[in-house]
Amino acid sequence: MNAKYISTIRWKFIWAFILSILSGAGLLTAGYQLVKSSIYSNPEPEPSPYTLMLKWIINHIGSAPLLFTAGVVSFLIFFFIFTRKIISYLEEITSGIQQITKLGESHRIEVRTSDELGVLAENINVMSDRLEHSLLEERSAVQAKNELITGVSHDLRTPLTSILGFLEYIEQDRCRDEIEMRYYADIAYQKTLVLRKLIDDLFEYTRVYNGGLPLVLERLDLKAFIRQLVEEAVPELNLAGMTYKIHDNTDHSLWIQAAPYELVRAYENLIANAIRYGQAGKRLEISFDREGDEAVVRISNFGEMIAESDLPHIFERFYRAERSRSHHTGGSGLGLAIAKGIIDRHHGLISAKSDRYRTDFITRIPISKV
């Protein structure tokens, strides 16, 4: 018979039942012999009250009912003793479940056996860990929602306040001439563009991080894809007074499975970020590598370094390393978060490194094996 099967709760109760019967029988046998020897073998000249009571019970009730009653009582006592650990462990598990369900908090139960109760305790611990994880995720979601609302409110209010201020100035005919009116109207228009960009980024961020529609993947040459994006960014580079250079460190094409529209947004954000913060360095560098089964793209600028304390947070929404919420330098604060979300959806990784000389944004996407 399988040893694992013998160690189940069913067999533990069977063994407890058998041991209780044997222990009770042994106790009854010993008791019977003791009574027999004390009453019949060595009759006392003057019997004690205890002896007289036993004789009366045996003579009026009978030894069989007495033995049966004593056997039932002894069986129950021994069965309680032999099953005490099982029942105690079951009560501990029940108490743990009540603590989890009533208080809604994590609780761990010590796994003491390998039987069904041990498996139950182990599963309860797994459920408790998942509950704790769910509670943490729920708290994080609530905190993230509050932070998102706060950030959106702040970023929407800033340009909107400026737009309302300039339009109110124009509406109240406080402009001295048409030139001044056009000047303020142009500022309001530029602020409106900033506001639209923020709203577009916010919708894009929500779509990416809420899962959105499933990615429609196709085989894509990452090198040609990035080269085309850089060519399209040449006007922005020229406005920033920057040049670009591409380093191809692999002789092979980097074919990946990707959703082109999604990936365009990710790398456009990375290139725009490099242009925004790298103007002082006057150049943008892009390099291609293959490391194992990953296509590696490095986008580098040579502007001001990102502080080491800021590096772990730059892919968080609304985070700006310069600590100001200025749209002139910091954009919407969602570009890098959107890029990370898109790279993550492609089962890739994105990271950043920065020192006094250069800042690198590195993406790694699995190579297509088709």
Short mmCIF file of C-alpha atoms in Angstrom, two decimals:
data_model
loop_
_atom_site.label_atom_id
_atom_site.label_comp_id
_atom_site.label_asym_id
_atom_site.label_seq_id
_atom_site.Cartn_x
_atom_site.Cartn_y
_atom_site.Cartn_z
CA MET A 1 0.00 0.00 0.00
CA ASN A 2 1.25 3.47 -0.90
CA ALA A 3 2.80 5.22 2.13
CA LYS A 4 1.40 8.56 0.96
CA TYR A 5 -2.11 7.08 0.91
CA ILE A 6 -1.67 5.66 4.43
CA SER A 7 -0.73 9.14 5.74
CA THR A 8 -4.06 10.64 4.66
CA ILE A 9 -6.66 11.92 7.14
CA ARG A 10 -8.91 8.93 6.42
CA TRP A 11 -6.24 6.48 7.48
CA LYS A 12 -5.25 8.55 10.49
CA PHE A 13 -8.82 8.32 11.78
CA ILE A 14 -8.89 4.58 10.99
CA TRP A 15 -5.68 4.09 12.98
CA ALA A 16 -7.06 6.23 15.80
CA PHE A 17 -10.24 4.09 15.78
CA ILE A 18 -8.27 0.83 15.90
CA LEU A 19 -5.89 2.08 18.59
CA SER A 20 -8.82 3.36 20.65
CA ILE A 21 -10.49 -0.08 20.50
CA LEU A 22 -7.25 -1.89 21.41
CA SER A 23 -6.43 0.57 24.19
CA GLY A 24 -9.96 0.37 25.58
CA ALA A 25 -9.92 -3.43 25.41
CA GLY A 26 -6.59 -3.51 27.19
CA LEU A 27 -7.83 -1.14 29.86
CA LEU A 28 -11.03 -3.17 30.36
CA THR A 29 -9.06 -6.42 30.59
CA ALA A 30 -6.74 -4.94 33.17
CA GLY A 31 -9.68 -3.50 35.09
CA TYR A 32 -11.60 -6.76 34.97
CA GLN A 33 -8.63 -8.69 36.29
CA LEU A 34 -8.11 -6.10 39.02
CA VAL A 35 -11.76 -6.26 40.12
CA LYS A 36 -11.81 -10.02 39.95
CA SER A 37 -8.71 -10.35 42.07
CA SER A 38 -9.86 -7.77 44.61
CA ILE A 39 -13.40 -9.16 45.05
CA TYR A 40 -13.19 -12.91 44.52
CA SER A 41 -9.61 -13.98 44.94
CA ASN A 42 -8.87 -12.39 48.32
CA PRO A 43 -12.17 -11.81 50.16
CA GLU A 44 -11.80 -9.19 52.88
CA PRO A 45 -13.07 -9.94 56.46
CA GLU A 46 -14.89 -6.63 56.40
CA PRO A 47 -15.49 -5.48 52.76
CA SER A 48 -14.93 -1.80 52.03
CA PRO A 49 -17.76 0.39 50.69
CA TYR A 50 -16.03 0.36 47.30
CA THR A 51 -16.04 -3.45 47.20
CA LEU A 52 -19.65 -3.62 48.36
CA MET A 53 -20.69 -1.15 45.64
CA LEU A 54 -18.96 -3.19 42.91
CA LYS A 55 -20.60 -6.39 44.15
CA TRP A 56 -24.00 -4.70 44.19
CA ILE A 57 -23.57 -3.37 40.59
CA ILE A 58 -22.40 -6.78 39.34
CA ASN A 59 -25.21 -8.63 41.10
CA HIS A 60 -28.04 -6.22 40.17
CA ILE A 61 -26.95 -4.82 36.81
CA GLY A 62 -24.56 -7.42 35.52
CA SER A 63 -20.95 -7.41 34.43
CA ALA A 64 -21.78 -7.26 30.70
CA PRO A 65 -23.59 -3.85 30.79
CA LEU A 66 -20.87 -2.56 33.09
CA LEU A 67 -18.13 -3.68 30.73
CA PHE A 68 -20.01 -2.28 27.72
CA THR A 69 -20.44 1.13 29.35
CA ALA A 70 -16.85 1.21 30.49
CA GLY A 71 -15.74 0.13 27.01
CA VAL A 72 -17.70 2.92 25.28
CA VAL A 73 -16.38 5.56 27.70
CA SER A 74 -12.79 4.34 27.41
CA PHE A 75 -13.06 4.19 23.59
CA LEU A 76 -14.29 7.81 23.45
CA ILE A 77 -11.54 8.96 25.80
CA PHE A 78 -8.80 7.20 23.82
CA PHE A 79 -10.27 8.33 20.47
CA PHE A 80 -10.25 11.94 21.72
CA ILE A 81 -6.63 11.56 22.83
CA PHE A 82 -5.46 9.99 19.55
CA THR A 83 -7.28 12.55 17.36
CA ARG A 84 -6.49 15.57 19.52
CA LYS A 85 -3.64 16.82 17.29
CA ILE A 86 -5.76 16.47 14.14
CA ILE A 87 -8.71 18.33 15.67
CA SER A 88 -6.42 21.01 17.14
CA TYR A 89 -4.80 21.57 13.72
CA LEU A 90 -8.24 21.71 12.09
CA GLU A 91 -9.34 24.34 14.64
CA GLU A 92 -6.18 26.35 13.91
CA ILE A 93 -6.94 26.25 10.17
CA THR A 94 -10.58 27.24 10.82
CA SER A 95 -9.44 30.16 12.98
CA GLY A 96 -7.05 31.29 10.24
CA ILE A 97 -9.81 31.17 7.62
CA GLN A 98 -12.09 33.22 9.89
CA GLN A 99 -9.34 35.80 10.36
CA ILE A 100 -8.89 36.08 6.61
CA THR A 101 -12.61 36.29 5.78
CA LYS A 102 -13.77 38.51 8.67
CA LEU A 103 -10.82 40.87 8.98
CA GLY A 104 -9.81 40.76 5.32
CA GLU A 105 -6.13 40.54 6.18
CA SER A 106 -3.25 38.24 5.36
CA HIS A 107 -2.66 35.28 7.67
CA ARG A 108 -0.27 32.37 7.37
CA ILE A 109 -0.84 28.88 8.81
CA GLU A 110 2.08 26.62 9.68
CA VAL A 111 2.19 23.56 7.41
CA ARG A 112 2.78 20.71 9.86
CA THR A 113 1.65 17.62 7.97
CA SER A 114 1.65 16.21 4.47
CA ASP A 115 -1.97 15.03 4.58
CA GLU A 116 -5.10 16.82 3.38
CA LEU A 117 -4.92 19.32 6.24
CA GLY A 118 -1.35 20.19 5.33
CA VAL A 119 -2.37 20.66 1.69
CA LEU A 120 -5.33 22.77 2.86
CA ALA A 121 -3.05 24.93 5.01
CA GLU A 122 -0.63 25.36 2.10
CA ASN A 123 -3.46 26.39 -0.23
CA ILE A 124 -4.80 28.81 2.38
CA ASN A 125 -1.33 30.38 2.61
CA VAL A 126 -1.26 30.74 -1.18
CA MET A 127 -4.74 32.30 -1.08
CA SER A 128 -3.63 34.59 1.75
CA ASP A 129 -0.57 35.72 -0.23
CA ARG A 130 -2.76 36.39 -3.26
CA LEU A 131 -5.21 38.31 -1.08
CA GLU A 132 -2.38 40.41 0.32
CA HIS A 133 -1.07 41.00 -3.20
CA SER A 134 -4.57 41.97 -4.38
CA LEU A 135 -4.99 44.36 -1.47
CA LEU A 136 -1.62 45.96 -2.22
CA GLU A 137 -2.56 46.24 -5.90
CA GLU A 138 -5.91 47.78 -4.95
CA ARG A 139 -4.23 50.32 -2.69
CA SER A 140 -1.67 51.06 -5.39
CA ALA A 141 -4.46 51.45 -7.96
CA VAL A 142 -6.32 53.89 -5.71
CA GLN A 143 -3.12 55.82 -5.05
CA ALA A 144 -2.25 55.80 -8.76
CA LYS A 145 -5.75 57.02 -9.63
CA ASN A 146 -5.47 59.86 -7.11
CA GLU A 147 -2.02 60.78 -8.37
CA LEU A 148 -3.26 60.65 -11.96
CA ILE A 149 -6.19 62.93 -11.17
CA THR A 150 -3.91 65.33 -9.29
CA GLY A 151 -1.33 65.39 -12.08
CA VAL A 152 -3.92 65.78 -14.83
CA SER A 153 -5.71 68.54 -12.94
CA HIS A 154 -2.46 70.42 -12.42
CA ASP A 155 -1.26 70.04 -15.99
CA LEU A 156 -4.61 70.92 -17.52
CA ARG A 157 -5.17 73.89 -15.25
CA THR A 158 -1.83 75.57 -16.05
CA PRO A 159 -2.30 76.12 -19.82
CA LEU A 160 -6.05 76.56 -19.44
CA THR A 161 -5.54 79.39 -16.94
CA SER A 162 -3.17 81.10 -19.36
CA ILE A 163 -5.60 80.69 -22.27
CA LEU A 164 -8.49 82.11 -20.25
CA GLY A 165 -6.33 85.00 -19.06
CA PHE A 166 -5.25 86.05 -22.55
CA LEU A 167 -8.72 85.56 -24.05
CA GLU A 168 -10.25 87.59 -21.23
CA TYR A 169 -7.72 90.35 -21.89
CA ILE A 170 -8.75 90.36 -25.57
CA GLU A 171 -12.49 90.01 -24.84
CA GLN A 172 -12.41 93.08 -22.57
CA ASP A 173 -10.86 95.16 -25.39
CA ARG A 174 -7.82 95.95 -23.30
CA CYS A 175 -5.45 95.56 -26.25
CA ARG A 176 -3.94 98.79 -27.47
CA ASP A 177 -3.91 97.74 -31.11
CA GLU A 178 -4.39 94.80 -33.46
CA ILE A 179 -0.72 93.80 -33.21
CA GLU A 180 -0.97 93.34 -29.45
CA MET A 181 -4.24 91.44 -29.86
CA ARG A 182 -2.65 89.09 -32.39
CA TYR A 183 0.29 88.65 -30.06
CA TYR A 184 -1.94 87.51 -27.19
CA ALA A 185 -4.09 85.42 -29.52
CA ASP A 186 -0.95 83.64 -30.74
CA ILE A 187 0.12 82.89 -27.15
CA ALA A 188 -3.36 81.51 -26.40
CA TYR A 189 -3.13 79.38 -29.55
CA GLN A 190 0.26 77.96 -28.51
CA LYS A 191 -1.13 77.16 -25.07
CA THR A 192 -4.06 75.43 -26.76
CA LEU A 193 -1.63 73.24 -28.71
CA VAL A 194 0.10 72.34 -25.45
CA LEU A 195 -3.28 71.48 -23.95
CA ARG A 196 -4.21 69.29 -26.91
CA LYS A 197 -0.82 67.52 -26.74
CA LEU A 198 -1.37 66.79 -23.05
CA ILE A 199 -4.87 65.41 -23.68
CA ASP A 200 -3.58 63.26 -26.56
CA ASP A 201 -0.78 61.90 -24.35
CA LEU A 202 -3.22 61.23 -21.54
CA PHE A 203 -5.53 59.24 -23.83
CA GLU A 204 -2.54 57.36 -25.24
CA TYR A 205 -1.24 56.57 -21.75
CA THR A 206 -4.66 55.31 -20.63
CA ARG A 207 -5.02 53.17 -23.75
CA VAL A 208 -1.56 51.61 -23.36
CA TYR A 209 -1.80 50.85 -19.65
CA ASN A 210 -5.41 49.64 -19.75
CA GLY A 211 -4.44 47.00 -22.30
CA GLY A 212 -6.26 48.65 -25.20
CA LEU A 213 -6.87 46.58 -28.28
CA PRO A 214 -4.71 43.47 -28.84
CA LEU A 215 -1.50 44.17 -30.71
CA VAL A 216 -1.62 43.31 -34.41
CA LEU A 217 1.91 42.02 -34.86
CA GLU A 218 3.83 41.80 -38.10
CA ARG A 219 7.43 41.09 -39.03
CA LEU A 220 9.39 44.34 -38.90
CA ASP A 221 12.96 45.33 -39.77
CA LEU A 222 13.84 47.39 -36.70
CA LYS A 223 16.88 49.01 -38.32
CA ALA A 224 14.96 50.36 -41.32
CA PHE A 225 12.10 51.33 -39.03
CA ILE A 226 14.31 53.48 -36.74
CA ARG A 227 16.20 55.01 -39.68
CA GLN A 228 12.92 56.20 -41.18
CA LEU A 229 11.82 57.73 -37.87
CA VAL A 230 15.13 59.61 -37.53
CA GLU A 231 14.81 60.96 -41.08
CA GLU A 232 11.33 62.21 -40.23
CA ALA A 233 12.78 63.94 -37.13
CA VAL A 234 15.38 65.89 -39.14
CA PRO A 235 13.31 69.13 -39.15
CA GLU A 236 13.11 69.02 -35.35
CA LEU A 237 16.84 68.30 -35.17
CA ASN A 238 17.55 71.27 -37.39
CA LEU A 239 15.40 73.55 -35.24
CA ALA A 240 17.32 72.39 -32.18
CA GLY A 241 20.66 72.90 -33.97
CA MET A 242 21.50 69.20 -33.71
CA THR A 243 22.90 66.53 -36.02
CA TYR A 244 22.51 62.77 -35.81
CA LYS A 245 24.69 59.74 -36.37
CA ILE A 246 23.80 56.04 -36.60
CA HIS A 247 26.15 53.26 -35.46
CA ASP A 248 25.31 49.82 -36.84
CA ASN A 249 27.23 47.25 -34.79
CA THR A 250 25.73 44.19 -36.44
CA ASP A 251 25.88 42.99 -40.04
CA HIS A 252 22.47 41.34 -39.86
CA SER A 253 18.98 42.75 -40.02
CA LEU A 254 17.10 43.01 -36.73
CA TRP A 255 13.73 41.43 -37.49
CA ILE A 256 11.13 41.57 -34.73
CA GLN A 257 7.42 40.88 -34.30
CA ALA A 258 5.82 44.26 -33.59
CA ALA A 259 2.79 46.50 -34.04
CA PRO A 260 4.25 49.32 -36.19
CA TYR A 261 1.80 52.04 -35.09
CA GLU A 262 2.45 51.32 -31.42
CA LEU A 263 6.22 51.14 -31.86
CA VAL A 264 6.27 54.42 -33.81
CA ARG A 265 4.83 56.20 -30.79
CA ALA A 266 7.38 54.65 -28.43
CA TYR A 267 10.47 55.57 -30.47
CA GLU A 268 9.09 58.98 -31.46
CA ASN A 269 8.79 59.77 -27.76
CA LEU A 270 12.35 58.58 -27.09
CA ILE A 271 13.77 60.60 -30.00
CA ALA A 272 11.75 63.69 -29.03
CA ASN A 273 12.99 63.35 -25.45
CA ALA A 274 16.61 63.10 -26.67
CA ILE A 275 16.16 66.24 -28.78
CA ARG A 276 14.46 68.17 -25.96
CA TYR A 277 17.19 67.45 -23.42
CA GLY A 278 20.20 67.05 -25.71
CA GLN A 279 20.33 70.43 -27.46
CA ALA A 280 23.40 71.47 -25.48
CA GLY A 281 25.31 68.47 -26.84
CA LYS A 282 24.41 69.35 -30.45
CA ARG A 283 24.10 65.73 -31.59
CA LEU A 284 21.98 62.61 -31.37
CA GLU A 285 23.41 59.12 -31.69
CA ILE A 286 21.57 55.87 -32.37
CA SER A 287 23.23 52.46 -32.29
CA PHE A 288 22.01 48.97 -33.24
CA ASP A 289 23.24 45.77 -31.58
CA ARG A 290 22.20 42.18 -31.21
CA GLU A 291 22.72 40.56 -27.82
CA GLY A 292 21.64 36.94 -27.74
CA ASP A 293 18.06 36.80 -28.97
CA GLU A 294 17.41 40.50 -28.41
CA ALA A 295 17.53 43.49 -30.74
CA VAL A 296 19.13 46.36 -28.82
CA VAL A 297 18.60 50.01 -29.78
CA ARG A 298 20.48 52.74 -27.93
CA ILE A 299 19.31 56.37 -28.31
CA SER A 300 21.87 58.79 -26.87
CA ASN A 301 22.08 62.53 -26.30
CA PHE A 302 24.89 64.59 -24.83
CA GLY A 303 23.01 67.20 -22.85
CA GLU A 304 22.66 67.62 -19.12
CA MET A 305 22.91 64.37 -17.16
CA ILE A 306 19.98 62.88 -15.26
CA ALA A 307 20.62 62.70 -11.54
CA GLU A 308 21.14 59.20 -10.18
CA SER A 309 18.23 59.68 -7.78
CA ASP A 310 15.93 60.48 -10.72
CA LEU A 311 16.87 57.53 -12.97
CA PRO A 312 14.60 54.94 -11.25
CA HIS A 313 11.59 57.25 -11.67
CA ILE A 314 11.88 58.74 -15.15
CA PHE A 315 9.47 56.17 -16.66
CA GLU A 316 6.76 57.06 -14.14
CA ARG A 317 3.86 59.18 -15.35
CA PHE A 318 4.13 62.95 -14.80
CA TYR A 319 7.68 62.59 -13.50
CA ARG A 320 10.10 65.28 -14.63
CA ALA A 321 13.71 65.13 -13.62
CA GLU A 322 14.04 68.90 -13.33
CA ARG A 323 11.32 68.89 -10.65
CA SER A 324 9.37 71.66 -12.38
CA ARG A 325 6.15 71.16 -14.27
CA SER A 326 7.18 73.49 -17.08
CA HIS A 327 5.86 72.44 -20.45
CA HIS A 328 8.70 74.34 -22.14
CA THR A 329 11.19 71.71 -20.97
CA GLY A 330 9.33 68.86 -19.43
CA GLY A 331 6.58 68.13 -21.96
CA SER A 332 3.53 66.37 -20.58
CA GLY A 333 5.50 64.02 -18.36
CA LEU A 334 3.82 61.05 -20.05
CA GLY A 335 6.09 60.42 -23.06
CA LEU A 336 8.56 58.07 -21.37
CA ALA A 337 5.76 56.29 -19.46
CA ILE A 338 3.97 55.67 -22.78
CA ALA A 339 7.20 54.41 -24.37
CA LYS A 340 7.77 52.00 -21.48
CA GLY A 341 4.19 50.70 -21.68
CA ILE A 342 4.52 50.02 -25.42
CA ILE A 343 7.91 48.30 -25.07
CA ASP A 344 6.51 46.20 -22.23
CA ARG A 345 3.57 45.13 -24.41
CA HIS A 346 6.13 43.87 -26.95
CA HIS A 347 7.74 41.74 -24.19
CA GLY A 348 10.77 44.01 -24.26
CA LEU A 349 12.73 46.03 -21.73
CA ILE A 350 13.62 49.71 -21.56
CA SER A 351 16.24 51.29 -19.33
CA ALA A 352 18.26 54.48 -19.01
CA LYS A 353 21.84 55.37 -18.08
CA SER A 354 23.29 58.82 -17.59
CA ASP A 355 26.63 60.38 -16.70
CA ARG A 356 28.36 63.72 -17.22
CA TYR A 357 29.02 62.97 -20.89
CA ARG A 358 25.91 61.24 -22.25
CA THR A 359 22.46 59.89 -21.52
CA ASP A 360 21.39 56.58 -23.08
CA PHE A 361 17.90 55.14 -23.45
CA ILE A 362 18.21 51.44 -24.26
CA THR A 363 15.44 49.21 -25.56
CA ARG A 364 15.60 45.42 -25.89
CA ILE A 365 13.02 43.55 -27.98
CA PRO A 366 13.04 39.80 -28.73
CA ILE A 367 14.30 38.87 -32.19
CA SER A 368 11.72 37.26 -34.46
CA LYS A 369 12.48 33.54 -35.01
CA VAL A 370 10.16 33.22 -37.99
#
